[in-house]
Short mmCIF file of C-alpha atoms in Angstrom, two decimals:
data_model
loop_
_atom_site.label_atom_id
_atom_site.label_comp_id
_atom_site.label_asym_id
_atom_site.label_seq_id
_atom_site.Cartn_x
_atom_site.Cartn_y
_atom_site.Cartn_z
CA MET A 1 -181.60 41.07 7.54
CA GLY A 2 -178.22 41.49 6.12
CA ILE A 3 -176.24 44.03 4.51
CA GLY A 4 -178.54 46.89 3.07
CA GLY A 5 -181.73 44.92 3.61
CA ILE A 6 -180.41 41.95 1.69
CA SER A 7 -180.36 38.50 3.55
CA ILE A 8 -177.71 35.76 3.18
CA TRP A 9 -180.24 33.71 1.23
CA GLN A 10 -180.80 36.18 -1.34
CA LEU A 11 -177.20 36.53 -1.88
CA LEU A 12 -176.72 32.72 -2.19
CA ILE A 13 -179.56 32.65 -4.83
CA ILE A 14 -177.81 35.24 -6.85
CA LEU A 15 -174.34 33.48 -6.53
CA VAL A 16 -175.96 30.29 -7.78
CA ILE A 17 -177.69 31.97 -10.97
CA VAL A 18 -174.32 33.72 -11.55
CA VAL A 19 -172.43 30.43 -11.39
CA LEU A 20 -175.11 28.76 -13.60
CA LEU A 21 -174.68 31.45 -16.39
CA PHE A 22 -171.16 31.74 -16.43
CA GLY A 23 -169.86 28.54 -15.10
CA THR A 24 -166.79 28.11 -12.53
CA LYS A 25 -164.24 28.07 -15.20
CA LYS A 26 -165.37 31.23 -16.76
CA LEU A 27 -165.76 32.97 -13.37
CA ARG A 28 -162.22 31.70 -12.54
CA ASN A 29 -160.85 33.13 -15.57
CA MET A 30 -162.63 36.54 -14.94
CA GLY A 31 -161.19 36.53 -11.46
CA GLY A 32 -157.51 36.00 -12.65
CA ASP A 33 -157.95 38.69 -15.54
CA LEU A 34 -159.10 41.06 -12.99
CA GLY A 35 -156.22 40.30 -10.54
CA SER A 36 -153.72 40.54 -13.32
CA ALA A 37 -155.24 43.73 -14.63
CA ILE A 38 -155.00 45.35 -10.93
CA LYS A 39 -151.43 44.02 -10.79
CA ASN A 40 -150.34 45.67 -13.93
CA PHE A 41 -152.01 48.95 -13.03
CA LYS A 42 -150.10 49.08 -9.56
CA HIS A 43 -146.83 48.32 -11.40
CA SER A 44 -147.61 51.03 -14.04
CA MET A 45 -148.30 53.54 -11.31
CA LYS A 46 -145.16 52.72 -9.39
CA GLU A 47 -143.04 53.27 -12.93
CA GLY A 48 -144.90 56.54 -13.33
CA GLU A 49 -143.96 57.71 -9.96
CA ALA A 50 -140.18 56.64 -10.33
CA GLU A 51 -140.17 58.39 -13.66
CA GLY A 52 -141.55 61.77 -12.34
CA GLU A 53 -139.03 61.73 -9.62
CA ASP A 54 -136.13 61.10 -12.43
CA LYS A 55 -137.56 63.95 -14.49
CA GLY A 56 -137.64 66.09 -11.66
CA ASP A 57 -133.94 65.42 -10.79
CA SER A 58 -132.99 66.06 -14.43
CA ALA A 59 -135.02 69.46 -14.41
CA THR A 60 -133.26 70.55 -11.38
CA GLN A 61 -129.93 69.65 -13.04
CA GLU A 62 -130.78 71.68 -16.07
CA ALA A 63 -131.85 74.70 -14.04
CA THR A 64 -128.47 74.79 -12.04
CA ARG A 65 -126.21 74.01 -15.17
CA PRO A 66 -124.16 77.07 -16.09
CA LEU A 67 -125.08 78.62 -19.63
CA GLU A 68 -122.92 78.56 -22.63
CA ASP A 69 -122.98 81.49 -25.24
CA GLN A 70 -122.09 80.98 -29.10
CA GLY A 71 -118.54 81.65 -28.37
CA GLY A 72 -118.14 78.56 -25.94
CA ARG A 73 -117.66 80.95 -23.09
CA VAL A 74 -119.46 79.68 -19.91
CA PHE A 75 -121.28 82.12 -17.59
CA ASP A 76 -123.44 81.96 -14.69
CA ALA A 77 -126.80 83.86 -15.12
CA GLU A 78 -130.19 83.88 -13.81
CA VAL A 79 -132.69 86.08 -15.72
CA THR A 80 -136.32 85.80 -14.97
CA ARG A 81 -139.00 86.12 -17.67
CA GLU A 82 -140.07 89.34 -16.39
CA GLU A 83 -136.61 90.95 -16.37
CA ALA A 84 -135.98 89.64 -19.91
CA THR A 85 -139.12 91.25 -21.19
CA ARG A 86 -138.34 94.47 -19.43
CA LYS A 87 -134.95 94.79 -20.68
CA GLN A 88 -136.06 93.79 -24.37
CA ALA A 89 -138.73 96.74 -24.12
CA THR A 90 -136.22 99.21 -22.98
CA GLY A 91 -133.74 98.30 -25.44
CA ASP A 92 -131.12 97.33 -22.70
CA ALA A 93 -130.71 93.67 -23.86
CA PRO A 94 -127.61 92.88 -26.12
CA ARG A 95 -128.79 92.01 -29.49
CA ARG A 96 -127.50 88.87 -31.33
CA ASP A 97 -126.86 89.42 -35.00
#
């Protein structure tokens, strides 16, 4: 007995039938197409990982860059969304007109 109850002779018979149905040239082409598809998939995955790392770096730079108001003055500020909402609700936030 072979793998999973299939003997080597049964596998050889299946292989012969597949070769007769498709032919060696078509099987070779399908194998090449499958190999190139896997290669392209791996290449795309590497590009995606590199692009994700680049986006992470630019997001960090954006977060640490000082803010500029309308008058061109630069100031450092870090306000969380909760603080901004709380200030707007209480009326402490400066209004822009």
